[in-house]
Coordinates of C-alpha atoms in Angstrom, one line a residue:
Chain I
M24 CA 28.6 -18.0 8.7
R25 CA 29.7 -15.3 6.2
A26 CA 26.5 -15.7 4.3
T27 CA 24.3 -15.2 7.3
K28 CA 26.4 -12.1 8.4
Q29 CA 25.9 -10.7 4.9
K30 CA 22.2 -11.4 5.1
Q31 CA 22.0 -9.6 8.5
V32 CA 23.6 -6.5 7.0
A33 CA 21.3 -6.6 4.0
I34 CA 18.2 -6.9 6.3
Y35 CA 19.2 -3.9 8.4
L36 CA 20.0 -1.8 5.4
A37 CA 16.6 -2.7 3.9
A38 CA 15.0 -1.9 7.2
I39 CA 16.6 1.5 7.3
V40 CA 15.7 2.4 3.7
T41 CA 12.1 1.3 4.5
V42 CA 11.8 3.3 7.6
V43 CA 13.3 6.4 6.0
L44 CA 11.1 6.3 2.8
M45 CA 7.8 5.4 4.5
G46 CA 8.4 7.5 7.7
F47 CA 10.0 10.6 6.3
P48 CA 6.9 12.4 5.2
L49 CA 5.4 12.0 8.7
Y50 CA 8.7 13.1 10.3
G51 CA 8.8 16.1 7.9
V52 CA 5.4 17.4 8.8
V53 CA 6.0 17.0 12.6
L54 CA 9.3 18.7 12.2
T55 CA 7.8 21.6 10.2
S56 CA 5.0 22.0 12.8
L57 CA 7.7 22.6 15.6
Q58 CA 9.9 25.1 13.7
P59 CA 9.6 28.8 13.6
E60 CA 8.4 30.1 10.2
S61 CA 11.8 31.8 9.7
V62 CA 13.6 28.4 9.9
I63 CA 11.0 26.7 7.6
R64 CA 11.6 29.4 5.0
S65 CA 15.3 29.7 5.4
P66 CA 17.4 28.3 2.6
E67 CA 19.3 25.9 4.9
L68 CA 18.0 22.4 5.3
S69 CA 18.0 21.3 8.9
L70 CA 16.6 17.8 9.5
I71 CA 17.5 17.7 13.1
P72 CA 15.9 20.6 15.0
T73 CA 18.0 22.8 17.3
T74 CA 15.0 24.4 19.0
L75 CA 11.4 23.3 19.4
D76 CA 8.7 26.0 18.9
F77 CA 5.2 25.2 20.0
S78 CA 3.7 28.6 18.9
H79 CA 2.0 27.1 15.8
Y80 CA 0.0 24.8 18.1
A81 CA -0.8 27.7 20.5
S82 CA -2.1 30.0 17.8
L83 CA -4.1 27.2 16.2
F84 CA -6.1 26.7 19.5
S85 CA -6.3 30.4 20.3
D86 CA -9.6 32.2 20.4
G87 CA -10.6 33.9 17.2
H88 CA -8.4 31.8 14.9
P89 CA -10.0 32.0 11.5
V90 CA -10.4 28.2 11.3
P91 CA -12.4 26.9 14.3
L92 CA -10.3 23.7 14.8
V93 CA -11.6 23.0 18.4
S94 CA -15.2 22.9 17.4
A95 CA -14.3 20.9 14.3
I96 CA -12.6 18.3 16.5
G97 CA -15.8 18.2 18.6
N98 CA -18.0 17.7 15.5
S99 CA -15.7 15.0 14.2
V100 CA -15.7 13.1 17.5
V101 CA -19.5 13.2 17.8
V102 CA -20.1 12.2 14.1
A103 CA -17.4 9.5 14.1
M104 CA -18.6 8.0 17.4
F105 CA -22.2 8.0 16.3
S106 CA -21.4 6.4 12.9
A107 CA -19.2 3.7 14.5
F108 CA -21.7 2.7 17.1
L109 CA -24.7 2.9 14.7
G110 CA -22.7 0.9 12.1
V111 CA -21.9 -1.9 14.7
A112 CA -25.5 -2.0 15.9
L113 CA -26.6 -2.6 12.3
A114 CA -23.7 -4.8 11.3
V115 CA -24.0 -7.4 14.1
P116 CA -27.5 -8.7 13.1
A117 CA -26.8 -8.2 9.4
S118 CA -23.6 -10.3 9.6
Y119 CA -25.5 -13.0 11.4
A120 CA -28.3 -13.0 8.9
L121 CA -25.9 -13.0 5.9
Y122 CA -23.4 -15.6 7.2
R123 CA -25.5 -17.9 9.3
T124 CA -29.0 -18.0 8.0
S125 CA -30.5 -19.2 4.7
A126 CA -32.3 -15.9 4.1
P127 CA -33.2 -15.6 0.4
G128 CA -30.9 -13.4 -1.7
R129 CA -28.1 -13.9 0.8
R130 CA -25.4 -14.3 -1.8
L131 CA -26.8 -11.5 -4.0
M132 CA -26.7 -9.2 -1.0
M133 CA -23.1 -10.1 -0.2
G134 CA -22.1 -9.5 -3.8
A135 CA -23.9 -6.2 -3.8
L136 CA -22.2 -5.1 -0.6
A137 CA -18.8 -5.8 -2.1
A138 CA -19.7 -4.1 -5.4
I139 CA -20.5 -0.9 -3.5
Y140 CA -16.7 -0.3 -3.1
V141 CA -16.3 -0.6 -6.8
F142 CA -18.6 2.3 -7.7
P143 CA -17.0 5.8 -7.5
T144 CA -18.1 7.5 -4.3
L145 CA -19.3 10.6 -6.3
L146 CA -21.9 8.3 -7.9
F147 CA -23.6 8.0 -4.6
I148 CA -22.9 11.6 -3.5
I149 CA -24.7 13.4 -6.4
P150 CA -28.2 12.1 -5.7
L151 CA -27.6 12.2 -1.9
Y152 CA -26.6 15.8 -2.2
I153 CA -29.8 16.6 -4.1
M154 CA -31.9 14.6 -1.6
W155 CA -30.2 16.3 1.4
V156 CA -30.9 19.7 0.0
N157 CA -34.5 18.8 -0.6
L158 CA -35.0 17.1 2.8
G159 CA -33.2 19.9 4.7
V160 CA -30.5 17.8 6.2
F161 CA -27.8 19.6 4.3
D162 CA -25.4 21.2 6.8
T163 CA -26.4 19.0 9.7
R164 CA -24.6 16.3 11.6
T165 CA -27.4 13.8 10.6
G166 CA -26.5 14.5 7.0
L167 CA -23.0 13.3 7.7
I168 CA -23.8 10.4 10.0
I169 CA -26.1 8.6 7.6
P170 CA -23.7 8.3 4.7
Y171 CA -20.7 7.7 7.0
T172 CA -22.6 4.7 8.6
A173 CA -23.5 3.4 5.2
F174 CA -20.0 3.7 3.9
V175 CA -18.5 1.7 6.9
L176 CA -21.3 -0.8 7.1
P177 CA -20.2 -3.2 4.3
V178 CA -16.6 -3.6 5.6
M179 CA -18.0 -4.1 9.1
I180 CA -20.3 -6.8 7.9
F181 CA -17.4 -8.6 6.1
I182 CA -15.1 -8.5 9.2
L183 CA -17.9 -9.5 11.6
G184 CA -19.0 -12.3 9.2
T185 CA -15.7 -14.1 9.5
F186 CA -16.3 -14.1 13.3
V187 CA -19.8 -15.4 12.9
R188 CA -18.5 -18.2 10.8
S189 CA -15.9 -19.2 13.4
V190 CA -18.7 -20.0 15.9
P191 CA -19.3 -23.8 15.6
M192 CA -22.7 -24.6 14.2
E193 CA -23.2 -27.3 16.8
V194 CA -23.2 -24.7 19.6
E195 CA -26.2 -22.9 18.0
E196 CA -28.0 -26.2 17.3
A197 CA -27.6 -27.3 20.9
A198 CA -29.0 -24.0 22.1
R199 CA -32.0 -24.3 19.7
I200 CA -32.7 -27.8 21.0
D201 CA -32.8 -26.3 24.5
G202 CA -35.4 -23.8 23.3
A203 CA -33.3 -20.7 22.8
T204 CA -34.8 -18.0 20.5
T205 CA -32.8 -16.4 17.7
R206 CA -32.5 -13.2 19.8
M207 CA -31.1 -15.2 22.8
I208 CA -28.7 -17.1 20.5
L209 CA -27.5 -13.8 19.1
T210 CA -27.0 -12.0 22.4
R211 CA -25.8 -15.0 24.6
I212 CA -23.7 -17.0 22.1
Y213 CA -22.6 -14.9 19.2
L214 CA -22.1 -11.5 20.8
P215 CA -19.6 -12.7 23.5
L216 CA -17.6 -14.6 20.9
M217 CA -17.7 -11.7 18.5
K218 CA -16.2 -9.3 21.0
P219 CA -12.7 -8.9 19.5
G220 CA -14.3 -8.4 16.1
I221 CA -16.8 -5.8 17.4
F222 CA -14.0 -3.9 19.1
A223 CA -12.0 -3.9 15.9
V224 CA -14.8 -2.7 13.7
L225 CA -15.7 0.0 16.2
I226 CA -12.2 1.3 15.8
L227 CA -12.3 0.9 12.1
G228 CA -15.6 2.7 11.9
F229 CA -14.3 5.6 14.0
I230 CA -11.1 5.9 11.9
L231 CA -12.9 5.8 8.5
S232 CA -15.4 8.4 9.7
W233 CA -12.7 10.6 11.2
V234 CA -10.7 10.7 7.9
E235 CA -13.7 11.1 5.6
F236 CA -13.2 14.2 3.4
T237 CA -15.4 14.2 0.3
T238 CA -18.7 13.9 2.2
P239 CA -18.3 16.8 4.6
L240 CA -16.7 18.9 1.8
L241 CA -19.8 18.5 -0.3
F242 CA -22.5 18.1 2.4
T243 CA -21.6 21.1 4.6
S244 CA -20.9 24.7 4.1
Q245 CA -21.2 26.3 7.5
L246 CA -18.1 26.8 9.7
D247 CA -19.9 25.5 12.9
I248 CA -20.7 22.1 11.3
M249 CA -17.2 21.6 9.8
T250 CA -15.3 18.4 10.6
V251 CA -11.6 18.2 11.3
S252 CA -10.4 17.1 7.9
L253 CA -12.3 19.9 6.3
A254 CA -11.0 22.4 8.8
L255 CA -7.5 21.2 7.9
F256 CA -8.2 21.8 4.2
R257 CA -9.6 25.3 4.9
S258 CA -6.5 26.2 6.9
S259 CA -4.4 25.3 3.8
F260 CA -5.5 28.6 2.4
D261 CA -3.4 30.1 5.2
I262 CA 0.1 31.3 4.2
Q263 CA 1.7 30.0 7.4
I264 CA 3.4 26.7 6.6
G265 CA 4.1 25.9 10.2
Q266 CA 0.5 26.3 11.3
L267 CA -0.7 24.2 8.4
A268 CA 1.7 21.5 9.5
A269 CA 0.5 21.7 13.1
A270 CA -3.1 21.4 12.0
A271 CA -2.2 18.3 9.9
V272 CA -0.6 16.8 13.0
V273 CA -3.6 17.5 15.2
T274 CA -5.9 16.0 12.6
A275 CA -3.8 12.8 12.3
I276 CA -3.0 12.3 15.9
P277 CA -6.2 10.5 17.1
V278 CA -6.1 7.9 14.3
V279 CA -2.3 7.5 14.5
V280 CA -2.5 6.9 18.3
V281 CA -5.3 4.4 17.8
T282 CA -3.2 2.6 15.2
V283 CA -0.1 2.5 17.3
V284 CA -2.0 1.2 20.4
F285 CA -4.0 -1.4 18.5
Q286 CA -1.4 -2.3 15.9
R287 CA -1.4 -6.0 16.7
R288 CA -5.2 -6.3 16.7
I289 CA -5.7 -4.4 13.5
V290 CA -3.1 -6.4 11.7
G291 CA -4.6 -9.6 13.1
V292 CA -8.1 -8.9 12.1
L293 CA -7.2 -7.6 8.6
T294 CA -5.0 -10.6 7.8
G295 CA -7.3 -13.1 9.4
A296 CA -4.8 -14.2 12.1
D297 CA -7.0 -13.1 15.0
R298 CA -9.6 -15.7 15.2
Chain H
M87 CA -31.0 -7.0 9.4
A88 CA -34.0 -4.9 8.2
P89 CA -32.6 -1.5 9.3
A90 CA -29.2 -2.3 7.7
L91 CA -31.0 -3.2 4.5
L92 CA -32.9 0.0 4.7
L93 CA -29.8 2.1 5.2
V94 CA -27.8 0.3 2.4
G95 CA -30.8 0.6 0.2
G96 CA -31.3 4.3 0.9
V97 CA -27.7 5.3 0.7
Y98 CA -26.6 3.0 -2.1
L99 CA -29.3 1.5 -4.2
Y100 CA -31.4 4.6 -4.4
P101 CA -28.4 6.7 -5.5
I102 CA -27.2 4.1 -8.0
A103 CA -30.7 4.2 -9.6
A104 CA -31.0 7.9 -9.3
T105 CA -27.6 8.6 -10.9
L106 CA -28.7 6.4 -13.8
V107 CA -31.9 8.4 -14.2
Y108 CA -29.9 11.7 -13.9
S109 CA -27.5 10.5 -16.6
V110 CA -30.4 10.7 -19.2
A111 CA -31.8 14.0 -17.8
T112 CA -31.0 17.6 -17.0
I113 CA -31.4 18.8 -13.4
D114 CA -32.9 22.2 -12.6
I115 CA -30.5 23.9 -10.2
G116 CA -33.1 26.1 -8.6
T117 CA -35.4 23.4 -7.3
Y118 CA -33.0 20.4 -7.6
T119 CA -35.5 18.4 -9.5
I120 CA -35.4 16.7 -12.9
E121 CA -36.1 19.3 -15.6
S122 CA -36.3 17.1 -18.7
F123 CA -35.2 13.8 -20.1
V124 CA -32.7 14.1 -22.9
G125 CA -32.0 10.4 -23.8
L126 CA -28.4 9.6 -24.3
D127 CA -27.4 13.2 -25.0
N128 CA -25.3 13.4 -21.9
F129 CA -23.3 10.3 -22.8
T130 CA -22.8 11.3 -26.4
R131 CA -21.7 14.8 -25.4
V132 CA -19.2 13.4 -22.9
I133 CA -17.8 10.7 -25.3
S134 CA -17.5 13.1 -28.3
S135 CA -15.9 15.9 -26.2
S136 CA -12.2 16.4 -26.9
A137 CA -11.5 15.8 -23.2
F138 CA -12.9 12.3 -23.1
I139 CA -10.1 10.1 -24.5
P140 CA -7.3 11.9 -22.8
T141 CA -9.1 11.8 -19.5
L142 CA -9.9 8.1 -19.9
L143 CA -6.3 7.3 -20.8
R144 CA -5.0 9.5 -17.9
T145 CA -7.2 7.6 -15.5
L146 CA -6.0 4.2 -16.6
Y147 CA -2.4 5.4 -16.7
F148 CA -2.7 6.8 -13.1
G149 CA -4.2 3.5 -12.0
L150 CA -1.3 1.6 -13.5
L151 CA 1.2 4.0 -12.1
V152 CA -0.2 3.7 -8.6
V153 CA -0.3 -0.1 -8.8
L154 CA 3.4 -0.1 -9.8
I155 CA 4.6 2.4 -7.2
T156 CA 2.6 0.5 -4.6
L157 CA 3.3 -3.1 -5.4
V158 CA 7.1 -3.0 -6.0
P159 CA 7.9 -1.4 -2.6
A160 CA 5.2 -3.4 -0.9
M161 CA 6.7 -6.7 -2.2
F162 CA 10.2 -5.6 -1.0
I163 CA 8.8 -4.6 2.5
A164 CA 6.8 -7.8 2.8
L165 CA 9.9 -9.9 2.1
L166 CA 11.8 -7.9 4.7
L167 CA 9.0 -8.2 7.4
N168 CA 8.9 -11.9 6.7
E169 CA 12.4 -12.2 8.1
Q170 CA 13.1 -12.4 11.8
F171 CA 15.2 -9.4 13.0
R172 CA 15.3 -7.0 16.0
G173 CA 13.2 -3.9 15.5
R174 CA 10.8 -5.7 13.2
T175 CA 7.7 -4.5 15.1
F176 CA 9.0 -1.0 14.8
V177 CA 9.5 -1.2 11.1
R178 CA 6.0 -2.8 10.7
L179 CA 4.5 0.1 12.7
V180 CA 6.2 2.8 10.5
V181 CA 5.0 1.0 7.4
L182 CA 1.5 0.7 8.8
L183 CA 1.2 4.4 9.8
P184 CA 0.5 6.0 6.4
W185 CA -2.7 3.9 6.3
A186 CA -3.8 5.7 9.4
V187 CA -3.1 9.2 8.0
P188 CA -6.3 10.9 6.9
P189 CA -6.1 11.4 3.1
V190 CA -6.4 15.1 3.5
V191 CA -3.5 15.1 5.9
G192 CA -1.6 13.1 3.3
G193 CA -2.5 15.8 0.8
V194 CA -1.2 18.6 3.0
L195 CA 1.9 16.6 4.0
W196 CA 2.9 15.8 0.4
G197 CA 2.1 19.3 -0.6
Q198 CA 4.8 20.4 1.8
M199 CA 7.1 17.6 0.6
F200 CA 6.7 18.6 -3.1
Q201 CA 6.7 22.4 -2.5
S202 CA 9.2 23.8 -4.9
E203 CA 10.9 26.5 -2.7
F204 CA 10.8 25.1 0.9
G205 CA 9.7 21.5 0.2
F206 CA 11.9 18.7 1.7
I207 CA 12.3 16.9 -1.7
N208 CA 13.9 19.8 -3.4
R209 CA 15.9 20.7 -0.3
I210 CA 17.3 17.2 0.0
L211 CA 18.0 17.0 -3.8
G212 CA 19.9 20.3 -3.4
E213 CA 22.0 18.9 -0.5
L214 CA 22.9 16.0 -2.8
G215 CA 24.1 18.4 -5.5
L216 CA 21.2 17.6 -7.8
P217 CA 18.9 20.1 -9.5
D218 CA 16.7 21.6 -6.7
D219 CA 14.2 23.8 -8.6
T220 CA 11.8 21.2 -10.0
I221 CA 8.2 22.4 -9.8
W222 CA 6.7 19.0 -9.0
L223 CA 3.0 19.9 -8.8
A224 CA 2.8 22.8 -11.3
D225 CA 4.5 21.0 -14.2
P226 CA 1.9 19.3 -16.4
A227 CA 4.3 16.4 -17.1
L228 CA 5.3 15.8 -13.5
A229 CA 2.1 16.6 -11.5
L230 CA 0.3 13.3 -12.2
H231 CA 3.4 11.3 -11.3
S232 CA 3.8 13.3 -8.1
L233 CA 0.2 12.5 -7.2
A234 CA 0.8 8.8 -7.9
I235 CA 3.7 8.8 -5.4
A236 CA 1.5 10.5 -2.7
E237 CA -1.4 8.1 -3.4
A238 CA 0.9 5.0 -3.5
W239 CA 2.4 5.9 -0.1
R240 CA -1.1 5.5 1.4
W241 CA -1.7 2.1 -0.3
I242 CA 1.7 0.5 0.5
P243 CA 0.6 -0.5 4.1
F244 CA -2.5 -2.3 2.9
A245 CA -0.5 -4.1 0.0
T246 CA 2.3 -5.0 2.4
L247 CA 0.0 -6.6 5.0
F248 CA -1.7 -8.7 2.4
L249 CA 1.5 -9.8 0.7
L250 CA 3.0 -10.6 4.1
A251 CA 0.0 -12.7 5.0
G252 CA 0.4 -14.5 1.6
L253 CA 4.1 -15.0 2.2
Q254 CA 3.4 -16.7 5.5
T255 CA 1.3 -19.4 3.8
I256 CA 4.2 -20.5 1.6
P257 CA 5.6 -23.7 3.2
T258 CA 9.2 -23.3 4.3
N259 CA 10.2 -26.7 3.0
T260 CA 9.7 -25.5 -0.6
Y261 CA 12.5 -23.0 0.1
E262 CA 14.7 -25.6 1.8
A263 CA 14.4 -27.9 -1.2
A264 CA 15.3 -25.1 -3.6
Q265 CA 18.3 -24.2 -1.4
V266 CA 19.5 -27.8 -1.5
D267 CA 19.2 -27.7 -5.3
G268 CA 21.4 -24.6 -5.2
A269 CA 18.9 -21.9 -6.2
H270 CA 20.1 -18.4 -5.5
A271 CA 18.0 -15.9 -3.6
R272 CA 16.9 -14.1 -6.8
Q273 CA 16.0 -17.4 -8.4
R274 CA 14.0 -18.4 -5.4
L275 CA 12.2 -15.0 -5.5
W276 CA 11.2 -15.3 -9.2
H277 CA 10.6 -19.1 -9.4
I278 CA 9.0 -19.8 -6.0
T279 CA 7.9 -16.8 -4.1
I280 CA 6.2 -14.7 -6.8
P281 CA 4.4 -17.6 -8.5
Q282 CA 3.2 -18.9 -5.2
L283 CA 2.1 -15.4 -4.2
M284 CA 0.0 -14.8 -7.4
P285 CA -3.3 -15.6 -5.7
T286 CA -2.5 -12.7 -3.3
I287 CA -0.9 -10.3 -5.8
I288 CA -3.7 -10.3 -8.3
P289 CA -6.4 -9.3 -5.8
V290 CA -4.1 -6.6 -4.4
I291 CA -3.6 -5.2 -8.0
I292 CA -7.4 -5.2 -8.5
F293 CA -8.0 -3.3 -5.2
V294 CA -5.3 -0.7 -5.7
F295 CA -6.2 -0.2 -9.4
V296 CA -9.8 0.4 -8.6
W297 CA -9.1 2.7 -5.7
A298 CA -6.6 4.7 -7.6
M299 CA -9.1 5.3 -10.4
K300 CA -11.5 6.6 -7.7
T301 CA -8.9 8.9 -6.2
F302 CA -10.4 12.3 -5.3
D303 CA -9.0 13.7 -2.0
I304 CA -5.3 13.9 -3.0
I305 CA -6.1 15.4 -6.4
F306 CA -8.5 18.0 -4.9
V307 CA -6.0 19.0 -2.2
L308 CA -2.8 19.1 -4.3
T309 CA -3.7 20.1 -7.8
R310 CA -7.4 20.5 -8.3
G311 CA -7.1 18.7 -11.6
G312 CA -4.5 21.1 -12.9
P313 CA -2.2 22.4 -14.2
G314 CA -4.1 22.6 -17.5
G315 CA -6.2 19.6 -16.7
S316 CA -3.1 17.3 -16.5
T317 CA -4.3 15.7 -13.3
T318 CA -8.0 15.5 -14.1
T319 CA -9.0 11.9 -13.9
M320 CA -12.5 10.7 -14.7
N321 CA -13.5 10.8 -11.1
Y322 CA -12.3 14.3 -10.7
W323 CA -14.1 15.2 -13.9
V324 CA -17.3 14.0 -12.2
Y325 CA -16.7 16.4 -9.4
E326 CA -16.0 19.3 -11.7
Q327 CA -19.1 18.8 -13.7
G328 CA -21.3 18.1 -10.7
F329 CA -20.0 20.6 -8.1
E330 CA -18.2 23.3 -10.0
T331 CA -20.5 23.8 -13.0
F332 CA -23.6 22.0 -11.4
Q333 CA -24.2 19.9 -14.6
F334 CA -25.5 17.0 -12.6
G335 CA -26.7 15.1 -15.7
T336 CA -23.3 15.2 -17.3
A337 CA -21.6 14.3 -14.0
A338 CA -23.9 11.3 -13.6
A339 CA -23.1 10.2 -17.1
I340 CA -19.3 10.4 -16.5
A341 CA -19.8 8.6 -13.2
W342 CA -21.5 5.7 -15.0
L343 CA -18.8 5.6 -17.7
L344 CA -16.2 5.4 -15.0
T345 CA -18.1 2.6 -13.3
L346 CA -18.2 0.7 -16.7
V347 CA -14.4 1.3 -17.2
T348 CA -13.8 0.0 -13.6
I349 CA -15.8 -3.1 -14.2
L350 CA -14.0 -3.7 -17.5
V351 CA -10.6 -3.4 -15.8
I352 CA -11.6 -5.8 -13.0
G353 CA -12.9 -8.2 -15.7
I354 CA -9.6 -8.1 -17.6
L355 CA -7.6 -8.6 -14.4
V356 CA -9.8 -11.6 -13.3
L357 CA -9.3 -13.1 -16.8
I358 CA -5.5 -12.7 -16.5
N359 CA -5.8 -14.4 -13.1
R360 CA -7.7 -17.3 -14.6
L361 CA -5.2 -17.7 -17.4
I362 CA -2.3 -17.9 -15.0
F363 CA -4.1 -20.6 -13.0
A364 CA -5.1 -22.5 -16.1
N365 CA -1.4 -22.6 -17.1
K366 CA -0.4 -23.9 -13.7
E367 CA -2.7 -26.8 -13.9
V368 CA -1.3 -27.8 -17.3
R369 CA 2.1 -27.8 -15.9

């Protein structure tokens, strides 16, 4: 009994250390965003707030703020949604073709898709930058959606591929004997069975597009096309620590909320338990 | 399938080929077209420059550092989450959250943590009676290590989830047998858990190492490669050459050198992995 008691104490100590070390940076930024600038800059350390001050958020969203955060959020929502849906629309047939057919060069394609994540991102960005300038899509939403979609596509294909493989081959064969076409098999058999996977990769695509920083940094220069992560970076030139913290919280909130709500599903899909 | 191929081809294959061409050329900045072909000049200039070896070693050191600062806590947290206890879901959520934090938010957040005057780290050190005036991000010896902490914080969730999935595949009767034989918790960790987990640990090391070598966002937001170039990794060097001085040819050459280094690192890690498994079979 003593041993298990000791073990219990050790577990809870470890849990507290883990929560403090991993969670503190997030707590710190939320706390900073809710404190008056005078408290943030005072020499006293106060980890438990005595007053909450929402003025940083208010001034962030006020008209005429130097960094147009509201329009940046709008841009990010549009670009991230487009990229996620476009990515899924392309990844569903691609994952079927790569994981279920005997298309030539299948293994090579899969290897190439995985290798993409080995190359440094800037290796792709340099020629795309030059191409975008020449094609006139620099500083447009299209110029962001195309690389975003391509960046999320391989991981979408891999995740959906595991769902494709979980569909029994006999089901497809039976349908073929009954005269079903490939399109029918894809929409009537695979699509319904892939639903949890499609849902997961939609969320993943949205998150990955929302957080993308390098692409908008290098592919946009105008304020009105700015995405939310870029807006946050631009506001870091501001001297107001509290406002910067508030902008960081606003940028992180959508993805954090999605992660909290879909925690189980994301963990399940990533670790392969959800099939 | 065809549209996906077209997109992947356009956004990946074309740039890979184009960067290779740029690496042996100079680019005219006015028209964004190839000016002339210069053979291997870009490569020889990069390799013979005094910055090359330090930057290469810095990149490898940073990768190793991030792997260590990611893997050790992740192992500890995975072992913790493998136990049944109340509040486990909450702990898992807190551990998962940094993964959902956009890298640029991570940059801003750690910038405020490391800030020398008002930052939480120095404040807390001060409360504990320790020196509270360390300039984390502006000290050439400390900046890279501070960045590694910020970067590792983002990778711990991923590493933990994979190690946890690996832990759950170890049959519990292995532990029970060891317990009967009187093995201590630490012995069980070193002689059962870690060897059994190797097939999971090695891929995690590969992933984190590769991603750490490609780090851009955190460096850009926190130190911009400074102070005095002490946080300029090869990837950041590509950015500087490409988008600060607009030497696209040089940037392309460095990007390809980084790719070669990355492939070499993966090769070595895979080889280590093979050796470990070959040993196991002999035993």
